[in-house]
Amino acid sequence: MSKMHVKLNVNGREVEGLAEPRMLLIHFLRENLRITGPHIGCETSHCGACTVDIDGKSVKSCTVFVAQANGAEVTTVEGLVNDDGSLGVIQEMFREHHGLQCGFCTPGMITRAHRLLQENPTPTEEEVRFGMAGNLCRCTGYQNIVKAIMASADMLNAQKEAAE
Amino acid sequence: MIPAGFEYHRPTDTASAISILQEHGDDARVIAGGHSLIPMMKLRMADLAHVIDLQDIQEMKGIEIGADSVTLGAMVTQHELITHDGLAAAVPIIREAALQIADPQVRYMGTVGGNVANGDPGNDMPGLMQCLDASFELVGPDGTRTVAARDFYEAAYFTAREDEEILTRIMIPVPAAETGQAYEKQKRKIGDYATAAAAVMVGGGSASVAMTNLADTPVWSEEASAALAGGDVEGCVAAMLDAIDPVADNRGPVEFKKHVAAVMLRRAIARAMSRAG
Ligand SMILES: Cc1cc2nc3c(=O)[nH]c(=O)nc-3n(C[C@H](O)[C@H](O)[C@H](O)COP(=O)(O)OP(=O)(O)OC[C@H]3O[C@@H](n4cnc5c(N)ncnc54)[C@H](O)[C@@H]3O)c2cc1C
Ligand code: FES
Ligand code: FES
């Protein structure tokens, strides 16, 4: 099958490449662009380790053809650092609250939590658990992940208030 | 998990999508959110030479709330169904059901049109649409026609839609104000299809009852609906248990599924009645 020309914006940078339309977005990110934050856990749309943000939606990039993402704006966990390269708020809170052990699920968790907090900046614990239900973790038992996201919400809101 | 190769098309209007379908016949299929189709293609259970992406077709998007009816573009996502307050006020059971589909990521991508067109007995929207007495607009080479959700499903993955037709819109009559509505679903875990699910509307002397994943099509039962309209809950449950035809699989044996079906239906009826006014 012939390759197509794809052009997307990944983490604020315009990228172009040739790919077969059937190539999954996760493979394009990891293999062609060497953006290896998003992981492949199950490759069957169940675990959420491959979660990226596409045009403001949390999406499992193992279940999107690169052709579908042509022209889109994509954010991965790499794009959630501060401008100076230091850890962003959610990343820092995962570190501080032990929201990870092996770290395999973490890029998907953080990318999903980013969108969740954009849509609902003051979630209850129950809303966090419901909103994170598409991301599986085999290590932490989720408790510290939920804590890290609640703490991120507080921190982001405090920063917003301070800026106003 | 690599699907077979295909040629990708992204038309910007329905007519162009239909002409691509006509040109390639059986070898072509439309893709909406892709969250049923791509897993099938990865498993090589669907092998297509042409994939026609509907994402740029504006006329298939949007939610319209009228006084008597609600119209959903086929490309409206489950996430949009959940976050649209006007829709939740007009037909609250749609948000309640959509919240029980899959997980957040799947709901951002999965569309209502893909969910009803797919024909998988596990999909939640077909039974819901039968309960609501919705109808589907189909556009094909010979023009536009409308098929009632209650007449649309023939067998697993077989529907009244012809290969060259595209499902463009879903029309739903707005239930009377006094109608209580409820959707109850039993699943093994988040992101699982239903072991059994029930959609119930009741109030003002009428009722409608449909169930999901208990036969090779959704099951709307006229008899069960009539019994509930007359206030006979036991008669409704008995009629529905008669109408369903579950098969044993990894969600359990037939007896268990019938048991869960009755529990889901009773819960949905109780909750719908408590909301009727
Ligand atoms: C992990 C996981 C869990 C899930 N759990 C549930 C669940 O609990 N309940 C549930 O209901 N669903 C569930 N789904 C399925 C999900 O809701 C799908 O997104 C939905 O069934 C199909 O919508 P889609 O837009 O993704 O369609 P696609 O996958 O793009 O298409 C599905 C089929 O419909 C056809 N089609 C799509 N749109 C049209 C159209 N407008 N006209 C004609 N044909 C069309 C396609 O050609 C294809 O054959 C789950 C999916 C995943 C990955
Ligand atoms: S790798 Fe995509 S959901 Fe698991
Ligand atoms: S930290 Fe190991 S899978 Fe989540």
PDB file of N, CA, C and O in Angstrom, chain A residues 1 4 21-22 24 27 43-46 51 56-60 62-65 67-68 70 112 115 119 130-131 133-135, chain B residues 1-8 10 31-35 38-39 41-42 44 53 55 79 99 103-109 190:
ATOM      1  N   MET A   1       0.842  -1.206   0.000  1.00  0.00           N
ATOM      2  CA  MET A   1       0.000   0.000   0.000  1.00  0.00           C
ATOM      3  C   MET A   1       0.870   1.247   0.000  1.00  0.00           C
ATOM      4  O   MET A   1       1.901   1.298   0.677  1.00  0.00           O
ATOM      5  N   MET A   4       1.221   7.765   2.688  1.00  0.00           N
ATOM      6  CA  MET A   4       0.666   9.102   2.529  1.00  0.00           C
ATOM      7  C   MET A   4       1.497  10.104   3.323  1.00  0.00           C
ATOM      8  O   MET A   4       2.214   9.752   4.265  1.00  0.00           O
ATOM      9  N   PRO A  21      -1.384   4.600   5.712  1.00  0.00           N
ATOM     10  CA  PRO A  21      -2.578   5.037   6.456  1.00  0.00           C
ATOM     11  C   PRO A  21      -2.921   4.094   7.605  1.00  0.00           C
ATOM     12  O   PRO A  21      -3.455   4.520   8.630  1.00  0.00           O
ATOM     13  N   ARG A  22      -2.595   2.797   7.452  1.00  0.00           N
ATOM     14  CA  ARG A  22      -2.965   1.827   8.473  1.00  0.00           C
ATOM     15  C   ARG A  22      -2.082   1.923   9.717  1.00  0.00           C
ATOM     16  O   ARG A  22      -2.352   1.269  10.729  1.00  0.00           O
ATOM     17  N   LEU A  24      -0.749   2.778  13.124  1.00  0.00           N
ATOM     18  CA  LEU A  24      -1.434   3.325  14.299  1.00  0.00           C
ATOM     19  C   LEU A  24      -0.664   4.548  14.793  1.00  0.00           C
ATOM     20  O   LEU A  24       0.571   4.600  14.710  1.00  0.00           O
ATOM     21  N   HIS A  27       2.350   3.969  16.988  1.00  0.00           N
ATOM     22  CA  HIS A  27       3.567   3.522  16.308  1.00  0.00           C
ATOM     23  C   HIS A  27       4.251   4.686  15.596  1.00  0.00           C
ATOM     24  O   HIS A  27       5.478   4.777  15.577  1.00  0.00           O
ATOM     25  N   GLU A  43      -2.357  -2.752  23.532  1.00  0.00           N
ATOM     26  CA  GLU A  43      -2.607  -2.595  22.098  1.00  0.00           C
ATOM     27  C   GLU A  43      -4.012  -3.040  21.697  1.00  0.00           C
ATOM     28  O   GLU A  43      -4.296  -3.257  20.532  1.00  0.00           O
ATOM     29  N   THR A  44      -4.902  -3.190  22.682  1.00  0.00           N
ATOM     30  CA  THR A  44      -6.280  -3.602  22.361  1.00  0.00           C
ATOM     31  C   THR A  44      -7.301  -2.621  22.928  1.00  0.00           C
ATOM     32  O   THR A  44      -8.420  -3.006  23.245  1.00  0.00           O
ATOM     33  N   SER A  45      -6.931  -1.380  23.118  1.00  0.00           N
ATOM     34  CA  SER A  45      -7.865  -0.315  23.527  1.00  0.00           C
ATOM     35  C   SER A  45      -8.337  -0.422  24.975  1.00  0.00           C
ATOM     36  O   SER A  45      -9.357   0.160  25.317  1.00  0.00           O
ATOM     37  N   HIS A  46      -7.625  -1.138  25.809  1.00  0.00           N
ATOM     38  CA  HIS A  46      -8.136  -1.344  27.161  1.00  0.00           C
ATOM     39  C   HIS A  46      -7.375  -0.640  28.285  1.00  0.00           C
ATOM     40  O   HIS A  46      -7.944  -0.307  29.292  1.00  0.00           O
ATOM     41  N   THR A  51      -2.419   6.745  25.991  1.00  0.00           N
ATOM     42  CA  THR A  51      -3.266   7.940  25.905  1.00  0.00           C
ATOM     43  C   THR A  51      -2.468   9.182  25.507  1.00  0.00           C
ATOM     44  O   THR A  51      -1.431   9.481  26.096  1.00  0.00           O
ATOM     45  N   GLY A  56      -7.817  18.362  21.994  1.00  0.00           N
ATOM     46  CA  GLY A  56      -8.587  18.555  23.224  1.00  0.00           C
ATOM     47  C   GLY A  56      -9.364  17.343  23.697  1.00  0.00           C
ATOM     48  O   GLY A  56     -10.277  17.465  24.501  1.00  0.00           O
ATOM     49  N   LYS A  57      -9.030  16.167  23.178  1.00  0.00           N
ATOM     50  CA  LYS A  57      -9.698  14.943  23.623  1.00  0.00           C
ATOM     51  C   LYS A  57      -8.648  13.926  24.078  1.00  0.00           C
ATOM     52  O   LYS A  57      -7.602  13.802  23.445  1.00  0.00           O
ATOM     53  N   SER A  58      -8.936  13.210  25.139  1.00  0.00           N
ATOM     54  CA  SER A  58      -8.047  12.123  25.552  1.00  0.00           C
ATOM     55  C   SER A  58      -8.334  10.912  24.680  1.00  0.00           C
ATOM     56  O   SER A  58      -9.473  10.450  24.633  1.00  0.00           O
ATOM     57  N   VAL A  59      -7.308  10.419  24.006  1.00  0.00           N
ATOM     58  CA  VAL A  59      -7.537   9.357  23.028  1.00  0.00           C
ATOM     59  C   VAL A  59      -6.495   8.252  23.201  1.00  0.00           C
ATOM     60  O   VAL A  59      -5.326   8.522  23.494  1.00  0.00           O
ATOM     61  N   LYS A  60      -6.928   7.010  23.030  1.00  0.00           N
ATOM     62  CA  LYS A  60      -5.998   5.886  23.049  1.00  0.00           C
ATOM     63  C   LYS A  60      -5.347   5.801  21.670  1.00  0.00           C
ATOM     64  O   LYS A  60      -5.993   5.422  20.689  1.00  0.00           O
ATOM     65  N   CYS A  62      -3.427   3.827  20.335  1.00  0.00           N
ATOM     66  CA  CYS A  62      -3.337   2.517  19.685  1.00  0.00           C
ATOM     67  C   CYS A  62      -4.612   2.219  18.916  1.00  0.00           C
ATOM     68  O   CYS A  62      -4.721   1.191  18.263  1.00  0.00           O
ATOM     69  N   THR A  63      -5.607   3.118  19.007  1.00  0.00           N
ATOM     70  CA  THR A  63      -6.891   2.864  18.356  1.00  0.00           C
ATOM     71  C   THR A  63      -7.246   4.020  17.424  1.00  0.00           C
ATOM     72  O   THR A  63      -8.410   4.360  17.235  1.00  0.00           O
ATOM     73  N   VAL A  64      -6.209   4.635  16.869  1.00  0.00           N
ATOM     74  CA  VAL A  64      -6.381   5.707  15.889  1.00  0.00           C
ATOM     75  C   VAL A  64      -5.360   5.473  14.779  1.00  0.00           C
ATOM     76  O   VAL A  64      -4.177   5.261  15.067  1.00  0.00           O
ATOM     77  N   PHE A  65      -5.807   5.504  13.540  1.00  0.00           N
ATOM     78  CA  PHE A  65      -4.853   5.450  12.432  1.00  0.00           C
ATOM     79  C   PHE A  65      -4.170   6.803  12.296  1.00  0.00           C
ATOM     80  O   PHE A  65      -4.808   7.837  12.496  1.00  0.00           O
ATOM     81  N   ALA A  67      -3.585   8.266   9.749  1.00  0.00           N
ATOM     82  CA  ALA A  67      -4.326   9.020   8.733  1.00  0.00           C
ATOM     83  C   ALA A  67      -5.451   9.844   9.356  1.00  0.00           C
ATOM     84  O   ALA A  67      -5.727  10.962   8.935  1.00  0.00           O
ATOM     85  N   GLN A  68      -6.098   9.277  10.385  1.00  0.00           N
ATOM     86  CA  GLN A  68      -7.184  10.012  11.043  1.00  0.00           C
ATOM     87  C   GLN A  68      -6.658  11.235  11.784  1.00  0.00           C
ATOM     88  O   GLN A  68      -7.370  12.209  11.978  1.00  0.00           O
ATOM     89  N   ASN A  70      -4.161  13.046  10.856  1.00  0.00           N
ATOM     90  CA  ASN A  70      -3.526  13.998   9.949  1.00  0.00           C
ATOM     91  C   ASN A  70      -4.140  15.383  10.135  1.00  0.00           C
ATOM     92  O   ASN A  70      -5.352  15.536  10.097  1.00  0.00           O
ATOM     93  N   ARG A 112      -4.012  11.924  30.564  1.00  0.00           N
ATOM     94  CA  ARG A 112      -5.460  11.888  30.803  1.00  0.00           C
ATOM     95  C   ARG A 112      -5.845  12.864  31.923  1.00  0.00           C
ATOM     96  O   ARG A 112      -6.833  13.594  31.821  1.00  0.00           O
ATOM     97  N   ARG A 115      -6.235  16.481  30.742  1.00  0.00           N
ATOM     98  CA  ARG A 115      -7.503  16.825  30.083  1.00  0.00           C
ATOM     99  C   ARG A 115      -8.646  16.878  31.102  1.00  0.00           C
ATOM    100  O   ARG A 115      -9.498  17.762  31.069  1.00  0.00           O
ATOM    101  N   GLU A 119     -11.092  20.158  31.917  1.00  0.00           N
ATOM    102  CA  GLU A 119     -12.553  20.167  31.808  1.00  0.00           C
ATOM    103  C   GLU A 119     -13.222  20.382  33.148  1.00  0.00           C
ATOM    104  O   GLU A 119     -14.323  20.921  33.233  1.00  0.00           O
ATOM    105  N   PHE A 130     -13.833   8.316  38.346  1.00  0.00           N
ATOM    106  CA  PHE A 130     -14.652   8.057  37.164  1.00  0.00           C
ATOM    107  C   PHE A 130     -13.922   8.535  35.904  1.00  0.00           C
ATOM    108  O   PHE A 130     -13.912   7.855  34.885  1.00  0.00           O
ATOM    109  N   GLY A 131     -13.301   9.707  36.009  1.00  0.00           N
ATOM    110  CA  GLY A 131     -12.621  10.291  34.848  1.00  0.00           C
ATOM    111  C   GLY A 131     -11.342   9.569  34.472  1.00  0.00           C
ATOM    112  O   GLY A 131     -10.843   9.723  33.363  1.00  0.00           O
ATOM    113  N   ALA A 133     -11.060   6.240  34.677  1.00  0.00           N
ATOM    114  CA  ALA A 133     -11.420   4.824  34.588  1.00  0.00           C
ATOM    115  C   ALA A 133     -10.877   4.127  33.342  1.00  0.00           C
ATOM    116  O   ALA A 133     -10.852   2.903  33.278  1.00  0.00           O
ATOM    117  N   GLY A 134     -10.403   4.901  32.366  1.00  0.00           N
ATOM    118  CA  GLY A 134      -9.844   4.277  31.162  1.00  0.00           C
ATOM    119  C   GLY A 134      -8.349   4.013  31.249  1.00  0.00           C
ATOM    120  O   GLY A 134      -7.733   3.621  30.266  1.00  0.00           O
ATOM    121  N   ASN A 135      -7.768   4.223  32.419  1.00  0.00           N
ATOM    122  CA  ASN A 135      -6.327   4.010  32.599  1.00  0.00           C
ATOM    123  C   ASN A 135      -6.086   2.970  33.680  1.00  0.00           C
ATOM    124  O   ASN A 135      -6.509   3.154  34.826  1.00  0.00           O
TER     125      ASN A 135
ATOM    126  N   MET B   1      -0.628  -6.647  16.128  1.00  0.00           N
ATOM    127  CA  MET B   1      -1.922  -5.961  16.004  1.00  0.00           C
ATOM    128  C   MET B   1      -1.892  -4.922  14.890  1.00  0.00           C
ATOM    129  O   MET B   1      -2.233  -3.774  15.087  1.00  0.00           O
ATOM    130  N   ILE B   2      -1.420  -5.312  13.716  1.00  0.00           N
ATOM    131  CA  ILE B   2      -1.366  -4.392  12.585  1.00  0.00           C
ATOM    132  C   ILE B   2      -2.459  -4.805  11.594  1.00  0.00           C
ATOM    133  O   ILE B   2      -2.475  -5.944  11.142  1.00  0.00           O
ATOM    134  N   PRO B   3      -3.351  -3.884  11.258  1.00  0.00           N
ATOM    135  CA  PRO B   3      -4.395  -4.239  10.293  1.00  0.00           C
ATOM    136  C   PRO B   3      -3.819  -4.339   8.881  1.00  0.00           C
ATOM    137  O   PRO B   3      -2.726  -3.819   8.618  1.00  0.00           O
ATOM    138  N   ALA B   4      -4.567  -4.973   7.994  1.00  0.00           N
ATOM    139  CA  ALA B   4      -4.157  -5.027   6.592  1.00  0.00           C
ATOM    140  C   ALA B   4      -4.176  -3.622   6.005  1.00  0.00           C
ATOM    141  O   ALA B   4      -4.897  -2.754   6.476  1.00  0.00           O
ATOM    142  N   GLY B   5      -3.383  -3.428   4.972  1.00  0.00           N
ATOM    143  CA  GLY B   5      -3.289  -2.106   4.358  1.00  0.00           C
ATOM    144  C   GLY B   5      -4.580  -1.694   3.664  1.00  0.00           C
ATOM    145  O   GLY B   5      -5.384  -2.531   3.251  1.00  0.00           O
ATOM    146  N   PHE B   6      -4.767  -0.390   3.532  1.00  0.00           N
ATOM    147  CA  PHE B   6      -5.961   0.124   2.851  1.00  0.00           C
ATOM    148  C   PHE B   6      -5.650   1.501   2.292  1.00  0.00           C
ATOM    149  O   PHE B   6      -4.668   2.144   2.680  1.00  0.00           O
ATOM    150  N   GLU B   7      -6.519   1.945   1.408  1.00  0.00           N
ATOM    151  CA  GLU B   7      -6.432   3.317   0.920  1.00  0.00           C
ATOM    152  C   GLU B   7      -7.383   4.163   1.749  1.00  0.00           C
ATOM    153  O   GLU B   7      -8.503   3.738   2.041  1.00  0.00           O
ATOM    154  N   TYR B   8      -6.917   5.356   2.114  1.00  0.00           N
ATOM    155  CA  TYR B   8      -7.668   6.209   3.034  1.00  0.00           C
ATOM    156  C   TYR B   8      -8.314   7.371   2.285  1.00  0.00           C
ATOM    157  O   TYR B   8      -7.673   8.034   1.477  1.00  0.00           O
ATOM    158  N   ARG B  10     -10.905  10.901   2.832  1.00  0.00           N
ATOM    159  CA  ARG B  10     -11.539  11.777   3.817  1.00  0.00           C
ATOM    160  C   ARG B  10     -12.399  12.824   3.096  1.00  0.00           C
ATOM    161  O   ARG B  10     -11.987  13.975   2.932  1.00  0.00           O
ATOM    162  N   ILE B  31     -15.576   4.871   8.276  1.00  0.00           N
ATOM    163  CA  ILE B  31     -15.091   4.854   9.647  1.00  0.00           C
ATOM    164  C   ILE B  31     -15.563   6.139  10.331  1.00  0.00           C
ATOM    165  O   ILE B  31     -15.457   7.224   9.765  1.00  0.00           O
ATOM    166  N   ALA B  32     -16.125   5.982  11.528  1.00  0.00           N
ATOM    167  CA  ALA B  32     -16.576   7.146  12.304  1.00  0.00           C
ATOM    168  C   ALA B  32     -15.539   7.366  13.403  1.00  0.00           C
ATOM    169  O   ALA B  32     -14.456   7.883  13.144  1.00  0.00           O
ATOM    170  N   GLY B  33     -15.816   6.923  14.639  1.00  0.00           N
ATOM    171  CA  GLY B  33     -14.811   7.034  15.697  1.00  0.00           C
ATOM    172  C   GLY B  33     -13.755   5.936  15.620  1.00  0.00           C
ATOM    173  O   GLY B  33     -12.677   6.042  16.194  1.00  0.00           O
ATOM    174  N   GLY B  34     -14.100   4.856  14.938  1.00  0.00           N
ATOM    175  CA  GLY B  34     -13.158   3.755  14.741  1.00  0.00           C
ATOM    176  C   GLY B  34     -12.993   2.830  15.934  1.00  0.00           C
ATOM    177  O   GLY B  34     -12.209   1.888  15.880  1.00  0.00           O
ATOM    178  N   HIS B  35     -13.756   3.065  17.001  1.00  0.00           N
ATOM    179  CA  HIS B  35     -13.493   2.283  18.212  1.00  0.00           C
ATOM    180  C   HIS B  35     -14.222   0.942  18.273  1.00  0.00           C
ATOM    181  O   HIS B  35     -14.069   0.182  19.222  1.00  0.00           O
ATOM    182  N   ILE B  38     -11.691  -0.339  14.225  1.00  0.00           N
ATOM    183  CA  ILE B  38     -10.237  -0.550  14.260  1.00  0.00           C
ATOM    184  C   ILE B  38      -9.868  -1.824  15.037  1.00  0.00           C
ATOM    185  O   ILE B  38      -9.048  -2.612  14.559  1.00  0.00           O
ATOM    186  N   PRO B  39     -10.485  -2.078  16.208  1.00  0.00           N
ATOM    187  CA  PRO B  39     -10.181  -3.367  16.860  1.00  0.00           C
ATOM    188  C   PRO B  39     -10.483  -4.570  15.957  1.00  0.00           C
ATOM    189  O   PRO B  39      -9.710  -5.534  15.928  1.00  0.00           O
ATOM    190  N   MET B  41     -10.387  -4.558  12.669  1.00  0.00           N
ATOM    191  CA  MET B  41      -9.369  -4.573  11.594  1.00  0.00           C
ATOM    192  C   MET B  41      -8.038  -5.098  12.128  1.00  0.00           C
ATOM    193  O   MET B  41      -7.322  -5.823  11.428  1.00  0.00           O
ATOM    194  N   LYS B  42      -7.706  -4.744  13.376  1.00  0.00           N
ATOM    195  CA  LYS B  42      -6.457  -5.247  13.964  1.00  0.00           C
ATOM    196  C   LYS B  42      -6.495  -6.762  14.089  1.00  0.00           C
ATOM    197  O   LYS B  42      -5.483  -7.440  13.917  1.00  0.00           O
ATOM    198  N   ARG B  44      -7.980  -8.583  12.154  1.00  0.00           N
ATOM    199  CA  ARG B  44      -8.180  -9.031  10.766  1.00  0.00           C
ATOM    200  C   ARG B  44      -9.526  -9.723  10.590  1.00  0.00           C
ATOM    201  O   ARG B  44      -9.686 -10.598   9.735  1.00  0.00           O
ATOM    202  N   ASP B  53     -13.204   8.008   5.889  1.00  0.00           N
ATOM    203  CA  ASP B  53     -13.308   8.688   7.180  1.00  0.00           C
ATOM    204  C   ASP B  53     -14.384   9.785   7.095  1.00  0.00           C
ATOM    205  O   ASP B  53     -14.325  10.651   6.216  1.00  0.00           O
ATOM    206  N   GLN B  55     -14.982  12.098   9.413  1.00  0.00           N
ATOM    207  CA  GLN B  55     -14.776  13.168  10.403  1.00  0.00           C
ATOM    208  C   GLN B  55     -14.898  14.586   9.869  1.00  0.00           C
ATOM    209  O   GLN B  55     -15.192  15.497  10.632  1.00  0.00           O
ATOM    210  N   HIS B  79     -19.100  11.503  24.150  1.00  0.00           N
ATOM    211  CA  HIS B  79     -18.686  12.592  25.048  1.00  0.00           C
ATOM    212  C   HIS B  79     -19.598  13.811  24.863  1.00  0.00           C
ATOM    213  O   HIS B  79     -20.014  14.443  25.838  1.00  0.00           O
ATOM    214  N   LEU B  99     -23.012   7.503  29.779  1.00  0.00           N
ATOM    215  CA  LEU B  99     -22.032   7.443  30.866  1.00  0.00           C
ATOM    216  C   LEU B  99     -21.643   6.003  31.205  1.00  0.00           C
ATOM    217  O   LEU B  99     -20.634   5.770  31.866  1.00  0.00           O
ATOM    218  N   ASP B 103     -15.181   3.722  28.505  1.00  0.00           N
ATOM    219  CA  ASP B 103     -14.436   4.568  29.434  1.00  0.00           C
ATOM    220  C   ASP B 103     -14.270   5.948  28.797  1.00  0.00           C
ATOM    221  O   ASP B 103     -14.651   6.143  27.641  1.00  0.00           O
ATOM    222  N   PRO B 104     -13.719   6.928  29.525  1.00  0.00           N
ATOM    223  CA  PRO B 104     -13.680   8.297  28.985  1.00  0.00           C
ATOM    224  C   PRO B 104     -13.016   8.385  27.610  1.00  0.00           C
ATOM    225  O   PRO B 104     -13.547   9.044  26.707  1.00  0.00           O
ATOM    226  N   GLN B 105     -11.879   7.730  27.437  1.00  0.00           N
ATOM    227  CA  GLN B 105     -11.174   7.855  26.156  1.00  0.00           C
ATOM    228  C   GLN B 105     -12.029   7.341  25.000  1.00  0.00           C
ATOM    229  O   GLN B 105     -12.087   7.962  23.941  1.00  0.00           O
ATOM    230  N   VAL B 106     -12.666   6.202  25.197  1.00  0.00           N
ATOM    231  CA  VAL B 106     -13.503   5.631  24.132  1.00  0.00           C
ATOM    232  C   VAL B 106     -14.672   6.578  23.829  1.00  0.00           C
ATOM    233  O   VAL B 106     -15.041   6.779  22.676  1.00  0.00           O
ATOM    234  N   ARG B 107     -15.212   7.207  24.863  1.00  0.00           N
ATOM    235  CA  ARG B 107     -16.375   8.082  24.655  1.00  0.00           C
ATOM    236  C   ARG B 107     -16.030   9.372  23.913  1.00  0.00           C
ATOM    237  O   ARG B 107     -16.906   9.996  23.328  1.00  0.00           O
ATOM    238  N   TYR B 108     -14.767   9.812  23.962  1.00  0.00           N
ATOM    239  CA  TYR B 108     -14.383  10.986  23.170  1.00  0.00           C
ATOM    240  C   TYR B 108     -14.414  10.658  21.681  1.00  0.00           C
ATOM    241  O   TYR B 108     -14.595  11.529  20.847  1.00  0.00           O
ATOM    242  N   MET B 109     -14.161   9.404  21.324  1.00  0.00           N
ATOM    243  CA  MET B 109     -14.057   9.020  19.918  1.00  0.00           C
ATOM    244  C   MET B 109     -15.325   8.363  19.388  1.00  0.00           C
ATOM    245  O   MET B 109     -15.728   8.606  18.262  1.00  0.00           O
ATOM    246  N   ILE B 190     -15.388  -1.736  34.350  1.00  0.00           N
ATOM    247  CA  ILE B 190     -15.412  -0.551  33.491  1.00  0.00           C
ATOM    248  C   ILE B 190     -14.901  -0.939  32.113  1.00  0.00           C
ATOM    249  O   ILE B 190     -13.910  -1.654  31.995  1.00  0.00           O
TER     250      ILE B 190
END
